[in-house]
């Protein structure tokens, strides 16, 4: 179950990463090493052990009440926007 | 492919559409699902945002308990099974309306599974399966300026709680899709889960549709349709897609598995460009939220405090008020209208009469005004009073209708309007007899016709009396007095 170069390129595209040929070679090897480590862990017999979905899976149901509170001031929001116009974030056009 | 209007009967008989709907509904909480920002619709852009819903690094989500309760209500109302525990997952994709680069959703452990709802089309009741109901967060709203070079973003909507309701592929026609959406909207409104306003985006619908030779069990190639932003668009989009796919199949051409967008302006669906790779969402458990245990005692408590379902209310209206099933269906579609009916009947216990008024006049005026009932000054007391004025003979039905329009517009008491405008029925015999004599004297042709046996002429003469009194004459009395005036005239000859 080796990871191929094509899969590395696909995952890089999904993550919007632009990789060089050398990086693809390097990451293909590293990802295969990681998967090999995981495969070896898979050899442990875990029959009857429920999967750990969360590091804190003994803690459940952490809630807040439905009480609205004001958020950030608009000037502060504008301050962190890469570009801003008339109260709105401005981003490169998305093709639908 | 050219625009196609319809399929001939032969093709319709040979192929069968298979439709499943995915409906997103915004939950009506006061604050967002993972932060305390308000959810008020229509606020100035980017004034209801914080580090959590802007996806700023280090900000952590905390789940809104009320959102879970409303989602549970929705799932229970749709007869879903509630698992003892569920969790949240990250759905990863890159789009500017999603600042974290993932949407918090539920993947393999939804909050509700295996439910159903019943629809009625042309008198036939069918049960449509609900595969799952899961919680997720709303994305930001993007504004695309036509011809512009940029996209604008408002994060007020980001983080508003949503549920996604996925049906089984049990729907067979656009009419059934419509009935399914109507019933779903009704249920969500009854449960006070959501206002389900498609025009404000608090209810949105995508469809999965394939076509197969009738009589087979295999599923055809699935096409997803998005961007259907109104009831009409859902119906038109499905109709178009059924025709397109049926034509392809009957021509022996393959249907491509793809996502298509409904193009309202051109009345067609067209392939969505790019984003195919976005279907690889790489879900994984959300490490920032702990699991959600749905303790049976809590679920039972939510169930116990649930309002009545529309189907229950319809049955009650037929049983307790003796209404026809049709009346019950029309009245119960909107819980506000059903409540108005019940409140009016409590004051004026003539259910069928009240039902007629609501179906004919109230719903028509609401539709014309484009308003929900709560936004009008109309109260049950008004309709009850108006019905009594008719029963007592103070006004006739024609005048009552005019008065009603005024009550609807300004909320004044009917009796007040009747008194002020002098609309009370004229039951004064001497005054009406005078009018009847004038009508008989002034319409010799009609009188001649009547005397020669043409009964219809009587209707004309009474109509003239009504006209002369601006519709205020008591109709029975007017008929009697026209006859009296005719007899007098004959006696004089
Ligand atoms: Zn927020």
XYZ file of C-alpha atoms and ligand atoms in Angstrom:
590
model
C 0.000 0.000 0.000
C 2.685 2.482 -1.046
C 1.897 6.135 -1.640
C 2.626 7.070 -5.253
C 3.997 10.335 -6.606
C 0.607 10.930 -8.241
C -1.133 10.749 -4.850
C 1.326 13.186 -3.329
C 0.685 15.588 -6.214
C -3.100 15.221 -5.730
C -2.923 15.884 -1.978
C -0.629 18.862 -2.607
C -3.160 20.273 -5.054
C -6.009 19.844 -2.510
C -3.903 21.667 0.086
C -3.000 24.381 -2.439
C 0.717 23.559 -2.096
C 3.068 24.053 -4.973
C 5.825 21.413 -4.705
C 9.080 21.041 -6.637
C 10.042 17.683 -8.184
C 12.593 17.165 -5.406
C 9.981 17.883 -2.742
C 7.574 15.402 -4.311
C 10.301 12.739 -4.176
C 11.162 13.665 -0.581
C 7.525 13.721 0.645
C 6.644 10.505 -1.161
C 9.403 8.761 0.760
C 8.489 10.421 4.090
C 4.787 9.659 3.743
C 5.597 6.026 2.968
C 7.807 5.859 6.057
C 4.970 7.255 8.179
C 2.466 4.814 6.746
C 4.902 1.975 7.407
C 5.055 3.061 11.069
C 1.256 3.144 11.215
C 1.069 -0.287 9.561
C 3.296 -1.676 12.289
C 1.023 -0.193 14.960
C -1.840 -1.913 13.165
C -0.250 -5.257 14.085
C -1.223 -4.733 17.740
C -4.340 -6.702 18.642
C -7.020 -4.138 19.554
C -9.996 -6.507 19.512
C -12.687 -5.151 21.800
C -10.989 -1.778 22.286
C -13.218 1.089 21.089
C -11.511 3.651 18.805
C -10.228 6.785 20.506
C -12.061 9.607 18.730
C -10.637 12.310 20.935
C -7.701 12.727 23.295
C -10.228 13.792 25.943
C -12.837 11.187 25.135
C -13.859 10.726 28.751
C -15.084 14.322 28.734
C -18.385 14.805 26.919
C -20.977 17.508 26.352
C -19.137 20.762 26.918
C -21.755 23.420 26.165
C -22.338 27.126 26.308
C -25.801 28.655 26.815
C -27.510 30.346 23.856
C -26.745 33.895 24.997
C -25.579 36.363 22.353
C -22.700 38.696 23.126
C -21.228 41.400 20.922
C -18.181 40.295 18.951
C -15.362 42.401 17.552
C -15.671 46.078 16.672
C -15.910 46.527 12.946
C -12.742 48.696 12.794
C -10.810 45.833 14.377
C -12.225 43.412 11.818
C -11.274 45.802 9.018
C -7.798 46.019 10.545
C -7.066 42.314 10.072
C -8.548 42.075 6.572
C -6.007 41.812 3.734
C -8.335 44.105 1.756
C -11.547 45.804 2.808
C -14.278 47.792 1.082
C -17.552 49.145 2.443
C -17.651 46.819 5.433
C -16.758 43.706 3.431
C -13.659 41.553 3.057
C -12.278 41.726 -0.474
C -10.737 38.525 -1.846
C -9.681 37.347 -5.313
C -12.630 36.421 -7.495
C -13.878 32.865 -7.160
C -15.082 31.139 -10.303
C -18.377 29.380 -9.732
C -28.248 20.444 -26.449
C -31.245 22.516 -27.403
C -33.737 23.584 -24.781
C -36.345 20.851 -24.434
C -39.889 21.620 -23.317
C -41.356 18.249 -22.466
C -41.176 14.511 -23.014
C -43.689 12.584 -25.087
C -45.847 10.044 -23.275
C -43.866 7.098 -24.627
C -40.581 8.290 -23.102
C -42.313 9.185 -19.856
C -43.689 5.666 -19.641
C -40.310 4.100 -20.417
C -38.133 5.971 -17.911
C -38.432 6.773 -14.243
C -36.660 9.572 -12.312
C -35.106 8.773 -8.922
C -34.669 11.857 -6.741
C -33.134 12.478 -3.332
C -33.030 15.912 -1.697
C -30.436 17.479 0.583
C -31.952 20.327 2.534
C -30.019 22.778 4.702
C -31.998 24.538 7.402
C -30.690 27.354 9.626
C -31.607 26.825 13.287
C -33.236 29.801 15.002
C -30.892 30.222 17.945
C -30.008 33.660 19.317
C -26.269 33.035 19.101
C -24.036 31.097 16.712
C -23.290 27.387 17.044
C -19.654 27.611 18.260
C -19.372 31.215 19.505
C -21.573 33.854 21.167
C -21.995 36.169 18.172
C -25.633 37.155 17.518
C -27.474 35.605 14.563
C -29.778 38.535 13.698
C -30.582 38.487 9.983
C -29.930 41.639 7.974
C -27.364 43.284 10.282
C -24.654 45.479 8.740
C -21.975 43.223 7.172
C -19.198 41.937 9.468
C -20.717 43.387 12.663
C -21.564 39.981 14.209
C -18.178 38.309 14.103
C -15.439 37.228 16.521
C -12.141 35.309 16.440
C -14.005 31.947 16.395
C -16.277 32.571 13.423
C -13.540 34.454 11.553
C -11.316 31.396 11.975
C -8.496 33.303 13.657
C -5.597 31.101 14.805
C -5.985 29.763 18.352
C -9.704 30.503 18.666
C -11.643 27.500 19.987
C -15.274 26.501 19.378
C -17.717 25.749 22.227
C -21.019 24.073 21.323
C -24.335 25.913 21.794
C -26.635 23.646 23.830
C -29.791 25.153 22.340
C -28.568 24.345 18.799
C -28.254 20.677 19.794
C -31.761 20.710 21.261
C -33.262 22.220 18.113
C -31.386 19.711 15.932
C -32.703 16.905 18.158
C -36.217 18.271 17.858
C -35.937 18.285 14.072
C -34.545 14.741 13.999
C -37.257 13.465 16.363
C -40.011 15.194 14.394
C -38.698 13.337 11.323
C -38.953 10.020 13.237
C -35.189 9.529 13.276
C -33.311 7.150 15.542
C -31.024 9.100 17.885
C -27.704 7.320 18.598
C -26.382 7.336 22.190
C -23.366 9.344 21.091
C -22.166 11.356 18.110
C -19.217 13.588 17.251
C -18.132 16.427 15.003
C -15.738 16.179 12.060
C -13.796 18.554 9.869
C -14.793 18.743 6.232
C -11.747 20.150 4.452
C -11.914 22.334 1.396
C -10.589 25.686 0.266
C -13.074 28.400 -0.448
C -13.014 32.021 0.722
C -16.351 31.669 2.557
C -14.659 29.164 4.879
C -11.842 30.965 6.698
C -10.545 27.958 8.663
C -10.093 25.862 5.518
C -12.624 23.379 6.920
C -16.246 23.316 7.935
C -17.204 21.728 11.247
C -19.783 19.104 10.316
C -20.740 15.543 11.182
C -19.574 12.706 8.939
C -19.908 9.084 10.053
C -21.874 9.712 13.260
C -24.805 12.014 12.494
C -27.208 13.129 15.212
C -30.202 11.328 13.656
C -30.659 8.445 11.179
C -33.377 6.385 9.465
C -36.365 8.697 9.729
C -39.283 9.463 7.430
C -41.996 11.918 6.600
C -45.256 11.482 4.727
C -46.339 13.463 1.699
C -49.658 13.559 -0.078
C -49.769 14.142 -3.848
C -53.072 13.880 -5.746
C -54.662 12.183 -2.754
C -51.982 9.472 -2.608
C -49.967 9.319 0.623
C -46.325 8.240 0.298
C -43.630 7.826 2.905
C -40.243 9.366 2.034
C -37.257 8.043 3.974
C -34.853 10.366 5.773
C -31.343 8.922 5.636
C -29.740 11.293 8.131
C -29.917 14.606 9.959
C -26.607 16.154 10.971
C -25.372 19.422 12.462
C -22.879 21.776 10.872
C -21.873 25.418 10.740
C -22.987 27.952 8.142
C -20.355 29.523 5.870
C -19.804 33.232 5.202
C -21.884 34.921 2.543
C -20.020 35.770 -0.646
C -21.120 38.575 -2.893
C -20.015 38.300 -6.513
C -20.257 41.633 -8.265
C -21.197 41.067 -11.895
C -18.202 41.766 -14.102
C -16.125 42.525 -11.001
C -12.616 41.296 -10.413
C -13.117 40.456 -6.737
C -15.406 38.582 -4.372
C -16.769 40.315 -1.238
C -17.335 38.480 2.036
C -19.698 39.016 4.975
C -18.943 36.765 7.967
C -22.147 37.537 9.900
C -23.600 34.280 8.585
C -20.450 32.226 9.277
C -21.099 29.943 12.247
C -24.900 30.164 12.272
C -26.095 26.658 13.207
C -27.361 24.480 10.374
C -28.800 21.046 10.038
C -28.589 19.083 6.820
C -31.490 16.737 6.163
C -30.734 14.055 3.569
C -33.635 12.095 2.113
C -33.496 8.595 0.692
C -33.846 8.499 -3.125
C -37.572 7.832 -2.683
C -38.917 10.814 -4.624
C -40.197 10.138 -8.149
C -41.554 13.414 -9.543
C -40.957 17.169 -9.228
C -44.426 17.420 -7.639
C -43.377 14.963 -4.936
C -40.179 16.978 -4.393
C -42.316 20.043 -3.917
C -44.660 18.254 -1.502
C -41.646 16.945 0.428
C -40.207 20.459 0.789
C -43.582 21.876 1.813
C -44.029 19.247 4.504
C -40.439 19.643 5.699
C -40.880 23.419 5.934
C -44.154 22.963 7.790
C -42.567 20.562 10.284
C -39.573 22.848 10.919
C -41.873 25.823 11.484
C -44.163 23.856 13.810
C -41.132 22.689 15.794
C -39.894 26.312 15.967
C -36.597 24.961 14.682
C -36.305 27.378 11.766
C -38.302 30.028 9.936
C -37.355 28.232 6.675
C -37.355 31.310 4.457
C -35.936 30.287 1.117
C -35.686 33.937 0.043
C -33.447 34.707 3.050
C -31.519 31.487 2.591
C -32.599 29.899 5.878
C -33.765 26.887 3.829
C -31.743 25.685 0.850
C -32.183 22.640 -1.315
C -29.845 20.589 -3.509
C -31.009 17.537 -5.424
C -29.498 14.224 -6.482
C -31.220 12.879 -9.522
C -30.844 9.950 -11.884
C -33.136 8.350 -14.448
C -33.558 4.620 -15.098
C -35.702 2.372 -17.287
C -39.009 1.957 -15.477
C -39.360 -1.392 -13.756
C -35.654 -1.824 -12.952
C -34.042 -1.533 -9.551
C -30.587 -0.361 -10.602
C -29.733 3.288 -10.076
C -28.672 5.378 -13.040
C -25.739 7.805 -13.020
C -26.261 10.400 -10.305
C -26.226 14.094 -11.106
C -26.234 16.702 -8.351
C -28.126 19.957 -8.983
C -27.242 23.037 -6.977
C -28.234 26.701 -6.935
C -32.010 26.203 -6.936
C -32.985 29.265 -4.915
C -36.783 29.142 -4.895
C -39.625 26.625 -4.818
C -40.143 27.248 -8.479
C -36.451 26.745 -9.255
C -36.508 23.319 -7.569
C -39.487 22.256 -9.646
C -38.103 23.704 -12.898
C -34.568 22.416 -12.285
C -35.822 18.874 -11.689
C -38.175 18.984 -14.673
C -35.335 20.127 -16.911
C -32.921 17.499 -15.625
C -35.439 14.645 -16.008
C -35.950 15.616 -19.637
C -32.216 15.999 -20.290
C -31.263 12.651 -18.786
C -34.199 10.769 -20.326
C -33.274 12.091 -23.774
C -29.641 11.041 -23.305
C -30.626 7.528 -22.209
C -33.145 7.032 -25.001
C -30.515 8.175 -27.513
C -28.121 5.609 -26.058
C -25.753 8.287 -24.770
C -24.080 8.215 -21.362
C -25.102 10.511 -18.496
C -21.982 12.069 -16.965
C -21.667 11.901 -13.186
C -21.262 15.568 -12.264
C -22.534 18.576 -10.339
C -24.709 20.934 -12.364
C -25.955 24.429 -11.569
C -29.495 25.615 -12.196
C -29.305 28.695 -14.412
C -32.487 30.608 -13.572
C -32.106 33.122 -16.386
C -31.748 30.530 -19.141
C -33.980 27.921 -17.543
C -31.377 25.153 -17.875
C -28.859 23.217 -15.792
C -25.210 23.478 -16.784
C -22.065 21.718 -15.546
C -20.389 23.400 -12.584
C -16.837 24.279 -13.532
C -13.767 23.151 -11.612
C -14.057 22.161 -7.950
C -14.418 18.444 -8.897
C -11.434 17.755 -6.662
C -13.307 19.459 -3.831
C -15.300 16.240 -3.421
C -12.243 14.812 -1.668
C -13.094 16.336 1.706
C -10.657 14.298 3.835
C -12.999 14.231 6.847
C -11.463 13.581 10.234
C -12.713 13.946 13.834
C -12.726 17.559 15.077
C -10.115 17.657 17.846
C -11.389 21.007 19.217
C -14.783 19.576 20.275
C -15.409 16.721 22.694
C -17.936 13.997 21.802
C -21.644 14.686 22.189
C -23.487 12.156 24.353
C -27.209 12.060 23.616
C -28.410 10.717 26.931
C -31.838 9.033 26.551
C -33.209 11.104 29.445
C -32.227 14.316 27.652
C -33.690 13.086 24.351
C -36.915 12.167 26.174
C -37.047 15.638 27.713
C -36.625 17.276 24.293
C -39.339 14.996 22.917
C -41.717 15.803 25.780
C -41.463 19.547 25.139
C -41.968 19.268 21.368
C -44.936 21.135 19.883
C -47.617 19.271 17.934
C -46.636 18.043 14.453
C -48.518 19.316 11.374
C -49.853 15.810 10.622
C -51.259 15.590 14.170
C -52.857 18.995 13.892
C -54.455 18.181 10.521
C -55.955 14.999 11.995
C -57.248 16.962 14.988
C -58.846 19.618 12.751
C -60.753 16.931 10.841
C -61.738 15.069 14.022
C -62.573 17.945 16.384
C -63.836 20.612 14.001
C -65.419 18.375 11.363
C -63.423 20.064 8.594
C -62.821 18.442 5.197
C -59.267 17.029 4.816
C -58.563 19.691 2.196
C -59.410 22.539 4.589
C -57.242 20.964 7.297
C -54.308 20.723 4.895
C -54.574 24.338 3.755
C -55.080 25.740 7.263
C -52.301 23.697 8.868
C -49.537 24.420 6.340
C -48.493 27.473 8.376
C -48.706 27.115 12.177
C -49.541 30.820 12.536
C -52.588 30.406 10.276
C -53.678 27.229 12.077
C -53.366 29.064 15.408
C -55.393 31.974 14.050
C -58.128 29.544 12.987
C -58.293 27.931 16.421
C -58.344 31.279 18.234
C -61.165 32.512 15.979
C -63.216 29.336 16.456
C -62.821 29.723 20.230
C -64.600 33.106 19.895
C -67.019 32.132 17.146
C -67.708 28.390 17.153
C -68.571 27.879 13.469
C -65.437 26.070 12.173
C -66.451 25.694 8.530
C -67.465 29.333 8.240
C -64.186 30.471 9.791
C -62.263 28.078 7.552
C -63.969 29.539 4.466
C -63.040 33.067 5.495
C -59.416 32.095 6.073
C -59.034 30.052 2.901
C -60.790 32.551 0.638
C -59.970 35.935 2.115
C -57.170 35.786 4.690
C -54.799 33.671 2.586
C -55.534 35.651 -0.560
C -54.815 38.980 1.156
C -51.638 37.587 2.766
C -50.485 36.323 -0.590
C -51.225 39.645 -2.315
C -49.442 41.575 0.436
C -46.568 39.070 0.543
C -46.691 39.160 4.353
C -46.750 36.565 7.123
C -49.888 36.684 9.285
C -47.968 38.034 12.285
C -46.931 41.112 10.299
C -50.551 42.199 9.758
C -52.849 43.897 12.301
C -55.492 41.197 11.784
C -56.632 39.491 15.013
C -59.012 36.560 15.659
C -61.398 39.016 17.426
C -61.806 40.900 14.122
C -62.884 37.874 12.109
C -65.196 36.616 14.867
C -66.872 40.033 15.123
C -67.281 40.228 11.360
C -68.936 36.799 11.209
C -71.365 37.883 13.941
C -72.250 41.086 12.088
C -73.200 38.934 9.075
C -75.186 36.481 11.219
C -77.086 39.306 12.912
C -77.983 40.767 9.526
C -76.131 44.017 10.216
C -74.158 43.616 7.000
C -74.410 41.223 4.089
C -71.547 39.066 2.802
C -70.548 41.450 0.015
C -70.142 44.358 2.393
C -68.442 42.069 4.924
C -65.732 41.361 2.358
C -65.074 45.082 1.827
C -64.975 45.677 5.572
C -62.583 42.766 5.961
C -60.092 44.250 3.502
C -60.049 47.407 5.573
C -59.610 45.519 8.846
C -56.736 43.642 7.235
C -55.087 46.884 6.168
C -55.457 48.955 9.340
C -56.610 46.661 12.164
C -59.710 48.663 13.096
C -62.741 46.965 14.631
C -65.289 45.856 11.970
C -68.279 47.342 13.833
C -66.490 50.700 13.945
C -65.846 50.659 10.187
C -69.477 49.683 9.508
C -70.788 52.515 11.680
C -68.410 55.154 10.377
C -68.989 54.391 6.695
C -72.716 53.801 7.079
C -72.382 50.290 5.700
C -75.082 48.720 7.858
C -77.607 46.765 5.876
C -80.806 48.663 5.082
C -83.602 46.663 6.641
C -85.923 49.653 6.900
C -88.893 48.516 4.861
C -90.265 51.939 3.899
C -86.877 53.223 2.719
C -86.231 50.097 0.651
C -89.770 50.053 -0.779
C -89.193 53.558 -2.090
C -86.041 52.358 -3.889
C -87.854 49.259 -5.215
C -90.669 51.433 -6.662
C -88.114 53.641 -8.414
C -86.322 50.619 -9.865
C -89.577 49.101 -11.140
C -90.628 52.442 -12.664
C -87.208 53.031 -14.217
C -86.711 49.634 -15.880
C -89.802 48.955 -18.027
C -88.004 46.411 -20.262
C -86.963 44.246 -17.355
C -90.442 44.485 -15.863
C -91.941 43.416 -19.187
C -89.550 40.477 -19.370
C -90.424 39.429 -15.845
C -94.136 39.570 -16.523
C -93.655 37.460 -19.645
C -92.158 34.715 -17.432
C -88.460 35.462 -17.547
C -87.435 34.712 -13.948
C -83.937 36.074 -14.581
C -85.335 39.579 -14.838
C -86.081 39.444 -11.114
C -82.377 39.012 -10.412
C -81.661 42.076 -12.523
C -84.229 44.194 -10.691
C -82.964 43.148 -7.247
C -79.449 43.875 -8.497
C -80.567 47.418 -9.337
C -81.843 47.851 -5.785
C -78.500 46.628 -4.436
C -76.734 49.038 -6.742
C -78.851 51.995 -5.696
C -78.098 51.204 -2.038
C -74.412 50.552 -2.681
C -74.826 46.886 -1.763
C -76.317 47.612 1.628
C -79.838 46.332 1.082
C -80.871 43.178 2.888
C -81.102 40.841 -0.145
C -84.187 38.850 1.002
C -86.069 41.992 1.912
C -85.087 43.635 -1.378
C -86.514 40.661 -3.330
C -89.765 40.777 -1.363
C -90.132 44.529 -1.890
C -89.420 44.390 -5.639
C -92.240 41.839 -5.861
C -94.456 44.150 -3.818
C -93.651 47.144 -6.060
C -94.425 45.044 -9.158
C -97.787 44.029 -7.697
C -98.618 47.675 -6.864
C -97.758 48.726 -10.407
C -99.946 45.984 -11.857
C -102.810 47.022 -9.551
C -102.633 50.611 -10.845
C -102.874 49.560 -14.493
Zn -18.343 34.609 16.400
